[in-house]
XYZ file of C-alpha atoms in Angstrom:
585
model
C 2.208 -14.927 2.464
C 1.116 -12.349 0.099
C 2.971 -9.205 -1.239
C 1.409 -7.109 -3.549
C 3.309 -8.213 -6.150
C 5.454 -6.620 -8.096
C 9.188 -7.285 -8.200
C 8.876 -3.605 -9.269
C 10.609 -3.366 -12.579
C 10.372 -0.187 -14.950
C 10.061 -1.212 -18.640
C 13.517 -2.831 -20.739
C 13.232 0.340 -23.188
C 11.517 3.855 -22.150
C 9.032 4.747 -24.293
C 9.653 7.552 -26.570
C 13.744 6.893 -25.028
C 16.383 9.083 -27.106
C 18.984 7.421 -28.847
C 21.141 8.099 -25.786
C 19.517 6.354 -23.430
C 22.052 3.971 -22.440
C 24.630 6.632 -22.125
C 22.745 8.203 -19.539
C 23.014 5.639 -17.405
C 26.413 5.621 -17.235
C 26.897 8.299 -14.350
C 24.236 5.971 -12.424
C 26.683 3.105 -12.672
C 29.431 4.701 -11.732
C 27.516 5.557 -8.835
C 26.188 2.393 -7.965
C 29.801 0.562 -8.481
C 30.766 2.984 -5.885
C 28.195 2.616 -3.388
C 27.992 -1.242 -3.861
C 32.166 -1.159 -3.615
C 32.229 1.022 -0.686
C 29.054 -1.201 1.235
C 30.428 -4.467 0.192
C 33.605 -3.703 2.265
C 31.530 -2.369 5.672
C 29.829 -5.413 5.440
C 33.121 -7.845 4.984
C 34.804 -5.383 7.708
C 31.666 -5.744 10.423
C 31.411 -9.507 9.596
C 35.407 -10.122 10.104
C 35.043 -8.109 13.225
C 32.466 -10.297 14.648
C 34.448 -13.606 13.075
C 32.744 -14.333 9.972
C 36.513 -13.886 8.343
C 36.146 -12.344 4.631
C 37.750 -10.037 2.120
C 36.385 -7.133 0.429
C 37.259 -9.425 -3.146
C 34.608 -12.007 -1.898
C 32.059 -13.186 0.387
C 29.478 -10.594 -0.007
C 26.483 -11.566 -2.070
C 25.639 -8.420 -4.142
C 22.201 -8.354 -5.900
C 20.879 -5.942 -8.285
C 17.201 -5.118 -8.929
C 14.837 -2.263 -10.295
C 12.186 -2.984 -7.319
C 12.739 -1.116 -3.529
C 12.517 -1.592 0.113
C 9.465 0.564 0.046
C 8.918 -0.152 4.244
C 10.094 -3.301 7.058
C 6.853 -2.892 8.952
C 5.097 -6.265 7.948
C 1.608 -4.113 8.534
C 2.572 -1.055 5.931
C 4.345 -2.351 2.879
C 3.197 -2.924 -0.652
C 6.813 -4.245 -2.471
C 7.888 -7.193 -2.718
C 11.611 -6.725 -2.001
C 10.340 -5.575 1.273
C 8.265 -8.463 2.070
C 11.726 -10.718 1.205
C 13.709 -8.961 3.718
C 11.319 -9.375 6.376
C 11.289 -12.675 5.869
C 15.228 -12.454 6.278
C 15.231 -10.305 9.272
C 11.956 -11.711 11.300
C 11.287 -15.189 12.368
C 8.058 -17.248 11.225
C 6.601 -19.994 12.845
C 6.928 -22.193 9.246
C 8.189 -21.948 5.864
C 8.569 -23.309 3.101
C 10.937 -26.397 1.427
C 11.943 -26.741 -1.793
C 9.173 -29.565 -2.388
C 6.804 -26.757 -1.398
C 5.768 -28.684 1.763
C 6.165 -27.035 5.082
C 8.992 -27.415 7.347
C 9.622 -25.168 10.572
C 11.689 -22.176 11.045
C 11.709 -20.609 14.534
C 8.571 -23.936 15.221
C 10.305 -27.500 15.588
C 7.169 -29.206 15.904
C 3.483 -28.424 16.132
C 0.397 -30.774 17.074
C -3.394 -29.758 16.566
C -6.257 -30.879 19.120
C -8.749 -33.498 18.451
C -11.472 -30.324 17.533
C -8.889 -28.885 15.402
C -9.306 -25.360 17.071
C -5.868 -25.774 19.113
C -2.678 -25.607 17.664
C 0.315 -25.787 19.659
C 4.160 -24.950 18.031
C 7.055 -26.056 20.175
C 9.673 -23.052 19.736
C 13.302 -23.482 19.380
C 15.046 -23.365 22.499
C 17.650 -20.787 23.661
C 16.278 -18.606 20.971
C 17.842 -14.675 20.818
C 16.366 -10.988 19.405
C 19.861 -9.505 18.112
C 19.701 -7.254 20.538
C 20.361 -10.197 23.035
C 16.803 -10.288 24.752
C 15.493 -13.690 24.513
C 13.057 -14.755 21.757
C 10.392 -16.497 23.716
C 6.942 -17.917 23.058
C 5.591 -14.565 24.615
C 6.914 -12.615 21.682
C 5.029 -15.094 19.021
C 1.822 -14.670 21.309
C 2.020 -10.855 21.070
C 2.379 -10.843 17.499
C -1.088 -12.567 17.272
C -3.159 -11.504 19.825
C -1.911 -7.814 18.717
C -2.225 -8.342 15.046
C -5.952 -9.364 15.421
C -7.098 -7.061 18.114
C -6.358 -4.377 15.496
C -7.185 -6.088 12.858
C -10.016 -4.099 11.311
C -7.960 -0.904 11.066
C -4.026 -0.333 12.034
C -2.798 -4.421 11.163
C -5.338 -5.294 8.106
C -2.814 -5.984 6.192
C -1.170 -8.746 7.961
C -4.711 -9.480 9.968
C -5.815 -11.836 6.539
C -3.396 -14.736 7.152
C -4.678 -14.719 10.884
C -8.669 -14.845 10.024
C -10.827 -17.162 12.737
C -7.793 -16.808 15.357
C -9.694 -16.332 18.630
C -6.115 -15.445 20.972
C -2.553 -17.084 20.931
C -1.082 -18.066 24.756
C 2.302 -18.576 26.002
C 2.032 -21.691 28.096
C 5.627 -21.269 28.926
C 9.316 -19.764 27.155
C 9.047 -22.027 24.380
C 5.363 -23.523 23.435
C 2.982 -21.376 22.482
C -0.917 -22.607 21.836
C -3.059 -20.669 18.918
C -6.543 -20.806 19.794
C -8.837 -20.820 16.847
C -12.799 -20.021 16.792
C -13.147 -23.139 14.002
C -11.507 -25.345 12.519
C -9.637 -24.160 9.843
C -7.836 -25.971 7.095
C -4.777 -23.921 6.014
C -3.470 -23.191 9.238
C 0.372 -23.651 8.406
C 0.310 -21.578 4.779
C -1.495 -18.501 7.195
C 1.232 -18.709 9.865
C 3.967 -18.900 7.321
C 2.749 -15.329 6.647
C 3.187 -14.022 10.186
C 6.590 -12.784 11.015
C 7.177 -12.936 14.763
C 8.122 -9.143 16.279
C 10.068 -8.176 19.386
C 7.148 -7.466 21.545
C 10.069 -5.194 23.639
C 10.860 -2.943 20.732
C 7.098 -2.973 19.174
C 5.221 -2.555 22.218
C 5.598 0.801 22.914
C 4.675 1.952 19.584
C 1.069 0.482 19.833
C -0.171 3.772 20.484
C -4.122 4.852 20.415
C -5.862 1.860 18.409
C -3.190 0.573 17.336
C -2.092 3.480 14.884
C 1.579 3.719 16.104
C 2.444 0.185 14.726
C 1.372 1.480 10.726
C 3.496 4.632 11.264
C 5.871 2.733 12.847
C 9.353 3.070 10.659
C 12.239 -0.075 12.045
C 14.207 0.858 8.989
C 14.875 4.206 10.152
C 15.766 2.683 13.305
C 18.916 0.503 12.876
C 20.220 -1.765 13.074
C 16.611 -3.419 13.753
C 15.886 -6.048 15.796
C 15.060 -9.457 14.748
C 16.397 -12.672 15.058
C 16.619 -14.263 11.023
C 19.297 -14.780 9.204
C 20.280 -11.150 9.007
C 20.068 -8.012 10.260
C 19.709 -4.489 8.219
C 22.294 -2.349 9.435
C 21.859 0.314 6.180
C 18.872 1.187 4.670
C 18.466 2.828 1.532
C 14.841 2.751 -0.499
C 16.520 3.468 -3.801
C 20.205 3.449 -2.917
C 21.753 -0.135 -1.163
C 20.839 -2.232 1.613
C 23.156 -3.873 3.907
C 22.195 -7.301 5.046
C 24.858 -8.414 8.102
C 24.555 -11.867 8.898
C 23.294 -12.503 12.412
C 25.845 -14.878 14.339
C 22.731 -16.021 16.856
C 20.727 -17.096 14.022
C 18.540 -20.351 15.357
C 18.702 -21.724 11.720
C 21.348 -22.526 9.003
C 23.755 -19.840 8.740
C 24.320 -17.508 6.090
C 26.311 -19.038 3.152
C 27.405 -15.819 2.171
C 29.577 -13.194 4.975
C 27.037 -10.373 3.705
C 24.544 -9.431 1.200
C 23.759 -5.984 -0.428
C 20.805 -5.589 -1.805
C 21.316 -2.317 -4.699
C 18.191 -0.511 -6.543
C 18.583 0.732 -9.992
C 16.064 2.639 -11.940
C 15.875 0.134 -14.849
C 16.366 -3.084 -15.304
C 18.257 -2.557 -18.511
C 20.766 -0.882 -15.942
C 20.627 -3.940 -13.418
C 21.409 -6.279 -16.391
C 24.540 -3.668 -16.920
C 25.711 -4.101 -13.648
C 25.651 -7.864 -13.796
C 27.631 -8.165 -16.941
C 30.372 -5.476 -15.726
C 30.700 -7.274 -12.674
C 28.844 -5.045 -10.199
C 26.591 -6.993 -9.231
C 26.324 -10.840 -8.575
C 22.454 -11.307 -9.040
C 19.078 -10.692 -10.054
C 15.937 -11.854 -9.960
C 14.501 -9.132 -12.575
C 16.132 -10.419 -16.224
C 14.180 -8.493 -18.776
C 12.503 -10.661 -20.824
C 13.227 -9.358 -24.362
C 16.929 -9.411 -22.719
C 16.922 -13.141 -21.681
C 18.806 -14.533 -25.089
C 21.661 -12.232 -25.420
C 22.157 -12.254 -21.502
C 22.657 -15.890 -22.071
C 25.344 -15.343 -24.517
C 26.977 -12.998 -21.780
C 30.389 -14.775 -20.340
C 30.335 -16.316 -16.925
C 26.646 -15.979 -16.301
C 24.323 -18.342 -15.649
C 20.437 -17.750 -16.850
C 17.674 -19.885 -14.652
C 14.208 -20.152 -15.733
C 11.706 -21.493 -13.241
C 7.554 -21.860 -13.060
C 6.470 -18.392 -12.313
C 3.673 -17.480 -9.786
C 3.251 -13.636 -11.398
C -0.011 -13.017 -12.893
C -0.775 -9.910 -14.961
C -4.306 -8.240 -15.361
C -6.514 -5.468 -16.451
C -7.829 -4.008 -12.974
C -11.679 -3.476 -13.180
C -12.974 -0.900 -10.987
C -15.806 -2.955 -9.144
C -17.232 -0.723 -6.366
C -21.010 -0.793 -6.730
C -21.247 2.741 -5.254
C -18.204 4.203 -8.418
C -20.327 7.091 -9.621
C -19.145 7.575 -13.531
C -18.838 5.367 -16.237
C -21.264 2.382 -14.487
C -21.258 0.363 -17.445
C -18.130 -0.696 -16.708
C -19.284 -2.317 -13.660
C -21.538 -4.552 -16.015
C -19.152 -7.949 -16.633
C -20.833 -8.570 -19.993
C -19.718 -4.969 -21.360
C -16.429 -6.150 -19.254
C -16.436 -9.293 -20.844
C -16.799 -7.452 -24.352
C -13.723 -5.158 -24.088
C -11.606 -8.541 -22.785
C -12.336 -10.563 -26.162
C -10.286 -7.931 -28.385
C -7.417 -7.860 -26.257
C -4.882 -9.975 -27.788
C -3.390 -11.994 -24.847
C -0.971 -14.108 -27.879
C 0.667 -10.690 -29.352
C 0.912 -9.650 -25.660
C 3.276 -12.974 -24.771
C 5.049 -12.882 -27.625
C 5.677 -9.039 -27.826
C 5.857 -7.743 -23.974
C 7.006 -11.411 -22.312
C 8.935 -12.376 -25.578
C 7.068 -15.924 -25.163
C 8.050 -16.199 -21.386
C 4.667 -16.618 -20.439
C 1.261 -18.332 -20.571
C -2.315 -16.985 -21.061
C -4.192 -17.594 -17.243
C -8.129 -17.295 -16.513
C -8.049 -17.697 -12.647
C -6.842 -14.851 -10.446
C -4.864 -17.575 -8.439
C -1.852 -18.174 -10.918
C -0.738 -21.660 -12.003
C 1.564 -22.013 -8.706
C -1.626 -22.777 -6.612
C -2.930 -26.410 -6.988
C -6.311 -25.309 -6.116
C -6.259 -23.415 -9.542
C -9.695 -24.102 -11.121
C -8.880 -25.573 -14.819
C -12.718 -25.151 -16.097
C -12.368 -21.075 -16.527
C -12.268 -20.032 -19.940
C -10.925 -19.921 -21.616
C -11.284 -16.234 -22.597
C -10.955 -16.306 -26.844
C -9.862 -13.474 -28.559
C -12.526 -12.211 -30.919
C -13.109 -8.900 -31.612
C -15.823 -9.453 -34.151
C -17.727 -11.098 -31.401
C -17.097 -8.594 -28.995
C -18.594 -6.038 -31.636
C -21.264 -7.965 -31.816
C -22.217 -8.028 -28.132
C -21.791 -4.363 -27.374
C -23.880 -3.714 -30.308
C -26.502 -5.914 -28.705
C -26.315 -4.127 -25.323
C -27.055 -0.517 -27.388
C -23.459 1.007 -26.714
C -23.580 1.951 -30.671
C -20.949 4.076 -32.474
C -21.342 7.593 -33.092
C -21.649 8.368 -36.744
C -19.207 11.259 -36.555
C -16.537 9.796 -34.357
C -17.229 6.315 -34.168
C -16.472 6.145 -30.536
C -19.084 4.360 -28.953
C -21.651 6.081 -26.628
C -23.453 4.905 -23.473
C -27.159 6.416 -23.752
C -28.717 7.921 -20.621
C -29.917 5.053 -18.396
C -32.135 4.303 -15.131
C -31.930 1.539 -12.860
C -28.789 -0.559 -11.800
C -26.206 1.365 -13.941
C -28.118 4.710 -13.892
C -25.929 7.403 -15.037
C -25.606 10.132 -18.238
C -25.140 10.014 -21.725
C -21.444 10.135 -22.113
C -19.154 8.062 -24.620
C -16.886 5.293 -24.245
C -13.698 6.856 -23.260
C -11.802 5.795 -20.366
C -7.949 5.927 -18.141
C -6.124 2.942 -17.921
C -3.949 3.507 -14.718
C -0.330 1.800 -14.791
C 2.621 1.859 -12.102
C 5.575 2.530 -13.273
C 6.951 -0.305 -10.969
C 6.348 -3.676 -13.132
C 8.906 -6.504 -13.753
C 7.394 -6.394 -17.732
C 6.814 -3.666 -19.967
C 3.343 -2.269 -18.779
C 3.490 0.611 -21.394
C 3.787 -1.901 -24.295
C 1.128 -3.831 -22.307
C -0.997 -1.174 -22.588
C -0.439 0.115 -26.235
C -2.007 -3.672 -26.842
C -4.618 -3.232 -24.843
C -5.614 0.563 -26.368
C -5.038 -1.124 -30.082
C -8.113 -3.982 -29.525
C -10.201 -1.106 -27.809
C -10.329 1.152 -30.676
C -11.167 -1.781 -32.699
C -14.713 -1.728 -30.559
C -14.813 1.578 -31.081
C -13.631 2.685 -27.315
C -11.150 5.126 -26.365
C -8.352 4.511 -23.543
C -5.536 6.570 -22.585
C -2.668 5.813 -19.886
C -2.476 7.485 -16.674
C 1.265 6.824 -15.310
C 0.159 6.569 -11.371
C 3.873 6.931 -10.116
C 5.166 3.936 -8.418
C 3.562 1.139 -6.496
C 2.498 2.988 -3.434
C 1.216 5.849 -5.612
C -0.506 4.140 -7.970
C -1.863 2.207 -5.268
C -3.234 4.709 -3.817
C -4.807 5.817 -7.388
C -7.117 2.520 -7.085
C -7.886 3.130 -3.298
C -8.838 6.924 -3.136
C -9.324 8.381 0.222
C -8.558 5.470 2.347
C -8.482 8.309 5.337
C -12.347 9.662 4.462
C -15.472 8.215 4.712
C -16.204 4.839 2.732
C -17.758 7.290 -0.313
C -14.522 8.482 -1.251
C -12.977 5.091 -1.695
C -12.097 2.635 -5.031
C -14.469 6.032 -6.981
C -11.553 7.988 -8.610
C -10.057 5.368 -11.636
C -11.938 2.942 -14.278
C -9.455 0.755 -15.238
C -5.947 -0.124 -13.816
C -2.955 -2.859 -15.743
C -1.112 -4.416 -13.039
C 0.152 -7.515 -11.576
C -0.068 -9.883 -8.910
C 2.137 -12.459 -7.224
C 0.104 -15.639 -5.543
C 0.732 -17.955 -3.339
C 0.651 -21.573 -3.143
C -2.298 -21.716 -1.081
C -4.898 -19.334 -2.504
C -6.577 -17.621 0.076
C -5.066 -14.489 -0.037
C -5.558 -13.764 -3.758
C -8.921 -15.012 -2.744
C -9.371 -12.524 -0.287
C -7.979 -9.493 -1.949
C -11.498 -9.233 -4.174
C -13.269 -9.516 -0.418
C -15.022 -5.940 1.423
C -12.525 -6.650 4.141
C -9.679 -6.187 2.076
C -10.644 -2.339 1.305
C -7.843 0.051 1.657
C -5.596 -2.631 2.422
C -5.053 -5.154 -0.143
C -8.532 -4.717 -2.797
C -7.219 -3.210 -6.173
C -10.974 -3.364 -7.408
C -13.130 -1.919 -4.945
C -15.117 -5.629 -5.307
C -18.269 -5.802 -2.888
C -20.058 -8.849 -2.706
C -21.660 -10.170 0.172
C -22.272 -13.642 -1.191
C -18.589 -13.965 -2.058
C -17.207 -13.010 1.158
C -19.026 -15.471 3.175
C -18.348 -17.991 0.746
C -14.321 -16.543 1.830
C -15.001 -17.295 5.380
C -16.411 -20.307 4.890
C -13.556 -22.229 2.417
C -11.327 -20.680 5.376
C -13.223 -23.139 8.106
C -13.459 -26.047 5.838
C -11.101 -28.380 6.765
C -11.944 -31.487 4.240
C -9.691 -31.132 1.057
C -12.203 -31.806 -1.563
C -15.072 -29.688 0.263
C -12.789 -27.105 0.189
C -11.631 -27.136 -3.201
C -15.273 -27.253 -4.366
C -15.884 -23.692 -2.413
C -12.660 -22.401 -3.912
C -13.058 -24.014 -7.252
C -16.728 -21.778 -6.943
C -15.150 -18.971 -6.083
C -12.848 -18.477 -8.991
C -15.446 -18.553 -11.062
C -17.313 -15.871 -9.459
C -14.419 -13.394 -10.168
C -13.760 -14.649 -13.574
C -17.943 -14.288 -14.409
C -17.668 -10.973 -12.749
C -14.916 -9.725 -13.972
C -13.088 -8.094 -11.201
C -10.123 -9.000 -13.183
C -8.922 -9.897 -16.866
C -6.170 -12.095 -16.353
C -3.924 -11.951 -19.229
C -0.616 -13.975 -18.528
C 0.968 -15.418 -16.008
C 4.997 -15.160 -16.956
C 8.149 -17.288 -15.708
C 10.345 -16.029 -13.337
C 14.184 -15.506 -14.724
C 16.904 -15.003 -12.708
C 20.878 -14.316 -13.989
C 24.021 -14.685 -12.005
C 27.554 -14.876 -12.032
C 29.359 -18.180 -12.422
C 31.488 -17.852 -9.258
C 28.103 -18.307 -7.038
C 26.631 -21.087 -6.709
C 23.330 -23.324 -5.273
C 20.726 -20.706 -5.360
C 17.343 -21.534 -4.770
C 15.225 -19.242 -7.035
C 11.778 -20.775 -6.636
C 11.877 -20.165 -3.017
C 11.804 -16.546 -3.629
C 9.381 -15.144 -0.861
C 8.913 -18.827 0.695
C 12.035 -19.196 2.347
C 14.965 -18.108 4.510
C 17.312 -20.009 2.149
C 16.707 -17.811 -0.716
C 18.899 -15.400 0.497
C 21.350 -17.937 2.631
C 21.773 -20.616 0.436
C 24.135 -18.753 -1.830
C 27.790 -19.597 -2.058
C 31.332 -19.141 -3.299
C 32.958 -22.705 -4.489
């Protein structure tokens, strides 16, 4: 599974914020409280009227966060919120326990041929879409054989977690065989990516090449079919979210008669909410916040491993025509030894994280514990860019790149560059950054901050022209701060550095041959340690290279009320029960 990560936060404090910032947010809350009040009693009134049997005083789980339901089309979405409620609303062949091993959702069982290119998932019987068609193998079989016959263009981003799938079969209503071209030896963590679509309601929007499934908008079309835990039957992107429990369900039932799922603009303003009794949840405590919300009555603060890495972005396309040098990892390399990853942890993350080297996160096992690390020294990093001849001009003692031939042919031009940042981060990018700036000028080179909007925007800052020719791709932006959140297994985070991955998931604009056949090869090898040998050697080619600097990789926090109970908070994006484990004593 893979979302782009961000549980898209803005910063705890504005920068530059007038003393009466809080009191601005006032009228928002009063807004929210009556959105939330009014929602929260639809939901209780549809689920009594269906005989779920609730009250407007209770039942409905109400969470609060500063990210958005930026799409529910599993191949056009960027958020993470939205990647969550699919998992709510779709089924998937597997998932996850709370062990981390894999257990099956809308799959009882599954067996593998003696080659190991067959597998075969036997489907819960009697299965229903919530429009009452049945939910048959047929549907599963669709999914796949549509997702990778359009894989190079309309379903990229959900065609990864289905790489060196030949064709899926329905052999009859509830066993359906995937056919593989190899072996391959993360089968189960790439299905538990695939949410299984109503090949009746997504059919018909296939359109030429596939096109009409990325335009395709379900949340403008509700309630929407699926056949999880819930259905959506409201849809805001920065308003609320109704979640209506879906009686048919083939799994454990909702604990909860309803969940509604509110956006505010700040998290200092979801924290609010929670502590005036708006809201019963959230996933998004601000981390210079985390004490004094613990002090707050009747809440309850969790702290759990985090898979969330942050990093400076490198702009990595060979082809990027300005500022070259910065597609040279020892000049990269340079720049990374006077960032201060320590200040950064205890300033921005308030010691709620760790410094990381690998772009895979701590979560993953397959993490590769020889990188780095990376020490912060900004006398040696002086030292080295002297030594490469980017010396300091005498009158402004910003350095200067001399006019070169060759691999990083280019101008004379000096070391000045943007540093792109979303304004959709779950930590305070903008202080982030401000660190980042500080150890530059200390080498002598010049960053400002380019604010690329939220995540689709900024996005979109990275990719260029993702509707042009190749030549206008991954060439308009230098630098970028951002985040990522991994997986347990690591191919995807593997893959996003991969050519394939352009103008779907690549950040970087990365382009390296030798890398991405090393990626299709750790994807065919089944043998554990072979494997972790090929992804061991990968990591290391994107640390020497220096798509990335990884920076931290931070704990997740979650707050909630004390009259909920048995959440599951490290199953956030891994399970059904994150959402439907909840419950009132």
């Amino acid at each position: 599974m893979v979302r782009r990560i961000e549980k898209t936060v803005r910063p705890t404090v504005a920068r530059g914020a007038p003393s009466g910032y809080r009191d601005k947010r006032e009228p928002e809350m009063r807004i929210r409280r009556l959105i939330a009040a009014a929602l929260v009693t639809a939901i209780v009134g549809v689920a009594a009227g269906c005989g779920g049997g609730s009250d407007s005083s209770s039942g409905v789980l109400r969470i609060g966060t500063a990210s958005y339901i930026d799409s529910l089309n599993p191949f056009n979405y960027i958020e993470g919120q939205a990647y969550i409620a699919m998992q709510m609303i779709f089924p998937q062949f597997v998932q996850y326990n709370d062990a981390f091993e894999f257990e099956g959702d809308l799959a009882e069982s599954w067996t593998t041929s003696e080659d190991g290119k067959d597998w075969t998932f036997k489907l819960r019987p009697n299965a229903k879409w919530s429009d009452g068609e049945p939910l048959t193998a047929a549907d599963a079989a669709w999914t796949i054989n549509t997702t990778v016959k359009y894989a190079k263009d309309a379903t990229a981003v959900a065609a990864a977690a289905l790489a060196h799938v030949k064709n899926a079969e329905a052999i009859d209503d509830t066993t359906v065989v995937v056919h593989y071209e190899s072996p391959v030896g993360n089968v189960l963590a790439q299905l538990e990516q695939v949410f299984i679509l109503p090949e009746h309601v997504w059919g018909p929007k296939v359109g030429a090449d596939g096109k009409g499934l990325k335009s395709y908008h379900p949340e403008f079309n509700l309630p929407i079919v699926g056949a999880g835990p819930y259905t959506i039957t409201q849809y805001e992107k920065k308003g609320t979210t109704a979640f209506k429990p879906y009686a048919d369900f083939y799994g454990p039932p909702s604990n909860a008669s309803g969940v509604a799922l509110t956006y505010y603009t700040n998290a200092d303003a979801v924290i609010a909410g929670l502590k005036n009794g708006d809201i019963d949840w959230t996933d998004q405590v601000p981390f210079v916040a985390v004490d004094a919300v613990k002090r707050a009555p009747n809440v309850v603060v969790t702290t759990i491993p985090g898979s969330e890495t942050t990093n400076i972005t490198w702009n990595s396309n060979p082809a990027k025509p300005k500022n070259r040098e910065l597609l040279d990892p020892a000049v990269k390399k340079a720049l990374s030894m006077c960032v201060d990853r320590k200040q950064i942890i205890a300033v921005v993350f308030a010691g709620y994280a760790t410094k990381v080297e690998s772009i895979v996160g701590h979560i993953s096992p397959l993490e590769n514990p020889d990188l780095g690390p990376l020490e912060y020294d900004c006398a040696a990093a002086n030292a080295a860019l002297d030594k490469l001849g980017y010396a300091k001009s005498k009158t402004t003692a910003v350095r200067m790149v001399p006019a070169t031939t060759g691999t990083y042919a280019q101008e004379a031009h000096q070391m000045a560059y943007e540093i792109v940042t979303p304004t959709s981060t779950d930590f305070n990018v903008d202080r982030s950054f401000d660190i980042v700036k500080d150890g530059f000028a200390r080498l002598g080179v010049t960053v400002t901050q380019k604010v690329g909007g939220d995540a689709t925007a900024a996005f979109a800052v990275e990719t260029g022209d993702c509707s042009g020719p190749e030549s206008k791709q991954y060439t308009g932006f230098d630098i970028a701060m951002w985040d990522w959140i991994g997986y347990v297994d690591p191919d995807f985070m593997l893959s996003v550095v991969t050519k394939g991955q352009w103008c779907s998931w690549s950040d970087t604009g990365a382009n390296n041959p030798a890398y991405d056949k090393m990626y299709d090869e750790q994807g065919i090898t089944v043998d554990p340690e072979a494997r972790r040998t090929l992804v061991y050697e990968m990591q290391k080619i994107v640390y020497d290279n220096f798509y990335y600097t990884q920076l931290t990789n931070h704990l997740g926090i979650d707050a909630h009320v004390d009259t909920w109970t048995d959440f599951s908070p490290k199953l956030s994006g891994y399970s059904k029960v994150y959402y439907t484990s909840p419950r009132q004593p």
